Each structure stands twice: as structure tokens, then as C-alpha cells.
Amino acid sequence: MYILKDENSLYKLGPALIFLGKVAASQNKLQDIAYPILKNLTSEIKVDSFLMIPTGYKGCVLERFDGEQSIKIIERFGNEFFLHCGATRKAILAHKSKSFIDEYIKNVIEDKRNKITLTAEELEKSLKKIRKEGVAVSYGEYAKGTIGVGAPIYDYNNNVVASIGINLLESNELTDKKLEEYKKIIREKAEEISKSMGSSK
């Protein structure tokens, strides 16, 4: 219930609104902590960066900073796509509980209405690699000709609550060495936010 009426005919917030308020407060805290770190990330590596939060089976852009790329990969505020699409979203999915991932496979990957060609086995293999490396890398999953790098953010309960990431255009200048540098930076920035959120991971 959203509104309750007590014995004195006074109204007060119900448990549903209190819960929504706590969710909003948690997201505000996350945004406040992540904002300067994300801004610093973009200043450091000169590429577009994003803060992503999960919304059910999808991931939504909560914050973004534009880098210096002449060609932009559009990810607008509030954009929602399935969590297996792109590194920044996949970094969240990989660190969800086994039960959530099982439900995701059943309700998203294996649902023929979604017309997804990715198999459950392929997804699980990809998520296992992300968990091992602590960072996700995707090639053309969000948009053709792009490379994504993303890492998870945890709260004080060590639950994954968000991720940060970058989107790059494929080019000869993006060497394997450069990509490894980006992975290291993204992982470190995500860990910095997680620690500020009270995580021990």
C-alpha cells in the first residue's frame, strides 16, 4: 500500500512508498559517488563513459559523460536494453545470483518472441569469463563496429547494483595493449565506486 490511514484519521506513507523512497535514495547516493569518478574517467581516456543500473531484465543509463570522439555512439539517459547486450550491461548480469541468471535465460534468451540468436551455453560461457576477469568486453553487441568495456559496482551488501563502462569504435589504433589498459582503468574505477558504497569486494 502507498498511503495508510491511522486511528486518528491521519495519513502516512505506506510500505510501498517507503520502499520506493529507499530505492531512490540509494540511486541518488550511487549517482553522487559515481559522478566525479565517471567525469574523471572521461577526462583521463577521452571517450564516452556511462553509469548503468539494472531495471528488471534490462539495463538503463543513469549517467553519462561525452568524450572527444568525433563519431558518437548514442546511449541516451533512460535507454533500456536487455542485460546481455553490450559490456556495460553484461557486467551487471554476470554478477547477479545464479537464480536470476537462470530466470533470465528462461524468460529472455529462450523466449522465442525476443528473437535472440545467442544460446544459453554461449551466454553462460561469456558470463563465466567476465566473473573471472572482473571486467566485460563486447564486440558489436550494442552497435555494429563498436567495442564495449564494463565493470560491476557493488553496494555495502556486496550485491551488484550498477556498472560503469565505455563504448569505443573499432579502429587500427585500438591495439590489444590499449584495450588491456582500458580494462584495467574501468575495473579500478568501478572498484573505487564500490568501496565508496561500502562494499568489501
Short mmCIF file of C-alpha atoms in Angstrom, two decimals:
data_model
loop_
_atom_site.label_atom_id
_atom_site.label_comp_id
_atom_site.label_asym_id
_atom_site.label_seq_id
_atom_site.Cartn_x
_atom_site.Cartn_y
_atom_site.Cartn_z
CA MET A 1 0.00 0.00 0.00
CA TYR A 2 1.18 3.51 -0.82
CA ILE A 3 -0.85 5.51 1.75
CA LEU A 4 -2.08 4.38 5.20
CA LYS A 5 -4.72 5.96 7.44
CA ASP A 6 -4.24 5.58 11.20
CA GLU A 7 -6.78 5.58 14.07
CA ASN A 8 -6.65 9.39 14.27
CA SER A 9 -7.64 9.68 10.60
CA LEU A 10 -4.16 10.92 9.74
CA TYR A 11 -2.44 9.76 6.59
CA LYS A 12 1.11 8.42 6.40
CA LEU A 13 3.30 6.77 3.81
CA GLY A 14 2.62 3.11 3.22
CA PRO A 15 5.36 0.45 2.91
CA ALA A 16 5.37 0.58 -0.90
CA LEU A 17 6.18 4.30 -0.98
CA ILE A 18 8.76 3.92 1.78
CA PHE A 19 10.45 1.18 -0.27
CA LEU A 20 10.41 3.34 -3.41
CA GLY A 21 11.89 6.20 -1.39
CA LYS A 22 14.73 3.99 -0.20
CA VAL A 23 15.42 2.84 -3.76
CA ALA A 24 15.52 6.45 -4.94
CA ALA A 25 17.82 7.44 -2.07
CA SER A 26 20.15 4.55 -2.88
CA GLN A 27 20.31 5.58 -6.54
CA ASN A 28 20.97 9.19 -5.56
CA LYS A 29 23.86 8.07 -3.36
CA LEU A 30 25.24 5.94 -6.18
CA GLN A 31 24.95 8.83 -8.63
CA ASP A 32 26.59 11.28 -6.20
CA ILE A 33 29.53 8.92 -5.65
CA ALA A 34 29.91 7.86 -9.28
CA TYR A 35 29.54 11.32 -10.86
CA PRO A 36 33.06 12.71 -10.16
CA ILE A 37 34.71 9.34 -10.82
CA LEU A 38 32.92 8.96 -14.15
CA LYS A 39 33.79 12.53 -15.07
CA ASN A 40 37.43 11.87 -14.21
CA LEU A 41 37.36 8.67 -16.29
CA THR A 42 36.20 10.55 -19.38
CA SER A 43 38.80 13.28 -18.84
CA GLU A 44 41.50 10.64 -18.48
CA ILE A 45 40.81 8.48 -21.53
CA LYS A 46 38.80 10.95 -23.68
CA VAL A 47 35.96 8.55 -24.54
CA ASP A 48 32.25 8.41 -23.72
CA SER A 49 31.55 6.82 -20.35
CA PHE A 50 28.35 5.51 -18.77
CA LEU A 51 26.80 4.60 -15.43
CA MET A 52 24.29 1.78 -15.84
CA ILE A 53 21.70 0.40 -13.40
CA PRO A 54 19.59 -2.77 -13.71
CA THR A 55 15.84 -2.46 -14.22
CA GLY A 56 14.50 -5.99 -14.14
CA TYR A 57 15.94 -7.88 -17.10
CA LYS A 58 17.25 -4.68 -18.68
CA GLY A 59 19.93 -2.08 -18.03
CA CYS A 60 19.27 1.66 -18.01
CA VAL A 61 21.66 4.61 -18.46
CA LEU A 62 21.65 6.68 -15.24
CA GLU A 63 24.59 8.98 -16.03
CA ARG A 64 26.93 9.66 -18.94
CA PHE A 65 29.82 11.87 -19.97
CA ASP A 66 30.81 12.64 -23.55
CA GLY A 67 34.41 12.13 -24.61
CA GLU A 68 36.25 13.58 -27.57
CA GLN A 69 35.26 11.06 -30.23
CA SER A 70 34.15 12.76 -33.44
CA ILE A 71 31.64 9.95 -34.07
CA LYS A 72 29.25 9.31 -31.18
CA ILE A 73 27.71 6.02 -30.07
CA ILE A 74 24.31 7.14 -28.84
CA GLU A 75 23.25 5.87 -25.39
CA ARG A 76 20.64 8.28 -24.07
CA PHE A 77 19.56 8.69 -20.45
CA GLY A 78 16.90 6.13 -19.66
CA ASN A 79 17.82 3.86 -22.59
CA GLU A 80 16.81 0.31 -21.70
CA PHE A 81 18.16 -2.83 -23.37
CA PHE A 82 18.44 -6.44 -22.24
CA LEU A 83 21.33 -7.13 -19.86
CA HIS A 84 23.15 -9.44 -22.29
CA CYS A 85 23.53 -6.58 -24.81
CA GLY A 86 26.91 -4.89 -24.50
CA ALA A 87 29.71 -4.97 -21.95
CA THR A 88 28.36 -2.38 -19.51
CA ARG A 89 25.06 -4.23 -19.11
CA LYS A 90 26.63 -7.68 -19.24
CA ALA A 91 28.95 -6.73 -16.36
CA ILE A 92 25.81 -6.47 -14.22
CA LEU A 93 24.26 -9.73 -15.44
CA ALA A 94 27.46 -11.72 -14.84
CA HIS A 95 27.44 -10.83 -11.15
CA LYS A 96 23.76 -11.44 -10.48
CA SER A 97 22.71 -14.51 -8.49
CA LYS A 98 22.54 -17.92 -10.19
CA SER A 99 18.76 -17.95 -9.73
CA PHE A 100 18.44 -14.58 -11.50
CA ILE A 101 20.65 -15.74 -14.38
CA ASP A 102 18.63 -18.97 -14.71
CA GLU A 103 15.40 -16.93 -14.84
CA TYR A 104 16.97 -14.55 -17.34
CA ILE A 105 17.92 -17.40 -19.65
CA LYS A 106 14.43 -18.87 -19.43
CA ASN A 107 12.46 -15.63 -19.79
CA VAL A 108 14.71 -13.68 -22.16
CA ILE A 109 17.23 -15.83 -24.04
CA GLU A 110 14.98 -18.85 -24.62
CA ASP A 111 11.79 -16.87 -25.24
CA LYS A 112 11.30 -17.14 -29.00
CA ARG A 113 9.32 -13.86 -29.05
CA ASN A 114 12.56 -11.99 -28.34
CA LYS A 115 14.21 -13.45 -31.47
CA ILE A 116 17.60 -13.79 -29.77
CA THR A 117 20.19 -15.92 -31.58
CA LEU A 118 22.51 -16.17 -28.57
CA THR A 119 22.27 -19.56 -26.84
CA ALA A 120 22.18 -20.21 -23.11
CA GLU A 121 25.52 -22.04 -23.35
CA GLU A 122 27.17 -19.11 -25.15
CA LEU A 123 25.86 -16.64 -22.59
CA GLU A 124 26.96 -18.72 -19.60
CA LYS A 125 30.45 -19.11 -21.09
CA SER A 126 30.67 -15.35 -21.60
CA LEU A 127 29.46 -14.58 -18.06
CA LYS A 128 31.96 -17.04 -16.58
CA LYS A 129 34.82 -15.22 -18.34
CA ILE A 130 33.56 -11.85 -17.07
CA ARG A 131 33.45 -13.12 -13.48
CA LYS A 132 36.98 -14.47 -13.83
CA GLU A 133 38.43 -11.22 -15.25
CA GLY A 134 36.27 -8.79 -13.26
CA VAL A 135 35.52 -6.86 -16.44
CA ALA A 136 33.38 -7.37 -19.54
CA VAL A 137 34.37 -6.76 -23.15
CA SER A 138 31.91 -6.87 -26.05
CA TYR A 139 32.34 -6.63 -29.81
CA GLY A 140 29.44 -5.24 -31.83
CA GLU A 141 26.79 -6.38 -29.34
CA TYR A 142 25.23 -2.97 -28.72
CA ALA A 143 26.06 -1.48 -32.13
CA LYS A 144 27.96 -2.83 -35.12
CA GLY A 145 31.59 -1.73 -35.30
CA THR A 146 31.84 -0.92 -31.60
CA ILE A 147 33.74 -2.33 -28.63
CA GLY A 148 32.42 -2.02 -25.09
CA VAL A 149 34.24 -2.35 -21.78
CA GLY A 150 32.33 -2.50 -18.48
CA ALA A 151 32.82 -3.45 -14.83
CA PRO A 152 30.37 -4.07 -11.96
CA ILE A 153 29.63 -1.84 -8.96
CA TYR A 154 28.63 -3.33 -5.60
CA ASP A 155 26.79 -1.91 -2.58
CA TYR A 156 27.50 -2.40 1.15
CA ASN A 157 25.87 -5.86 0.98
CA ASN A 158 28.23 -6.78 -1.86
CA ASN A 159 25.28 -7.01 -4.25
CA VAL A 160 25.79 -5.77 -7.80
CA VAL A 161 23.77 -2.56 -8.17
CA ALA A 162 25.26 -0.91 -11.24
CA SER A 163 28.18 -0.82 -13.64
CA ILE A 164 30.36 1.69 -15.41
CA GLY A 165 31.70 1.35 -18.91
CA ILE A 166 32.85 2.88 -22.15
CA ASN A 167 31.95 2.42 -25.81
CA LEU A 168 34.66 2.61 -28.47
CA LEU A 169 34.72 2.46 -32.24
CA GLU A 170 36.76 -0.35 -33.77
CA SER A 171 39.93 1.04 -35.34
CA ASN A 172 43.54 0.13 -36.13
CA GLU A 173 44.62 2.48 -33.34
CA LEU A 174 42.83 0.37 -30.73
CA THR A 175 45.54 -2.22 -30.11
CA ASP A 176 45.27 -5.20 -27.75
CA LYS A 177 47.62 -3.37 -25.38
CA LYS A 178 45.39 -0.29 -25.39
CA LEU A 179 42.31 -2.40 -24.76
CA GLU A 180 44.01 -4.05 -21.77
CA GLU A 181 44.80 -0.58 -20.41
CA TYR A 182 41.14 0.40 -20.74
CA LYS A 183 40.04 -2.79 -18.97
CA LYS A 184 42.38 -2.07 -16.07
CA ILE A 185 41.20 1.53 -15.73
CA ILE A 186 37.49 0.63 -15.88
CA ARG A 187 37.94 -2.13 -13.30
CA GLU A 188 39.80 0.23 -10.95
CA LYS A 189 37.18 2.99 -11.29
CA ALA A 190 34.37 0.51 -10.59
CA GLU A 191 36.22 -0.76 -7.51
CA GLU A 192 36.65 2.84 -6.30
CA ILE A 193 32.90 3.45 -6.54
CA SER A 194 32.12 0.11 -4.87
CA LYS A 195 34.38 0.87 -1.92
CA SER A 196 32.72 4.28 -1.51
CA MET A 197 29.36 2.46 -1.49
CA GLY A 198 30.61 0.36 1.44
CA SER A 199 31.44 -2.82 -0.47
CA SER A 200 34.23 -5.09 0.75
CA LYS A 201 34.76 -6.61 -2.71
#
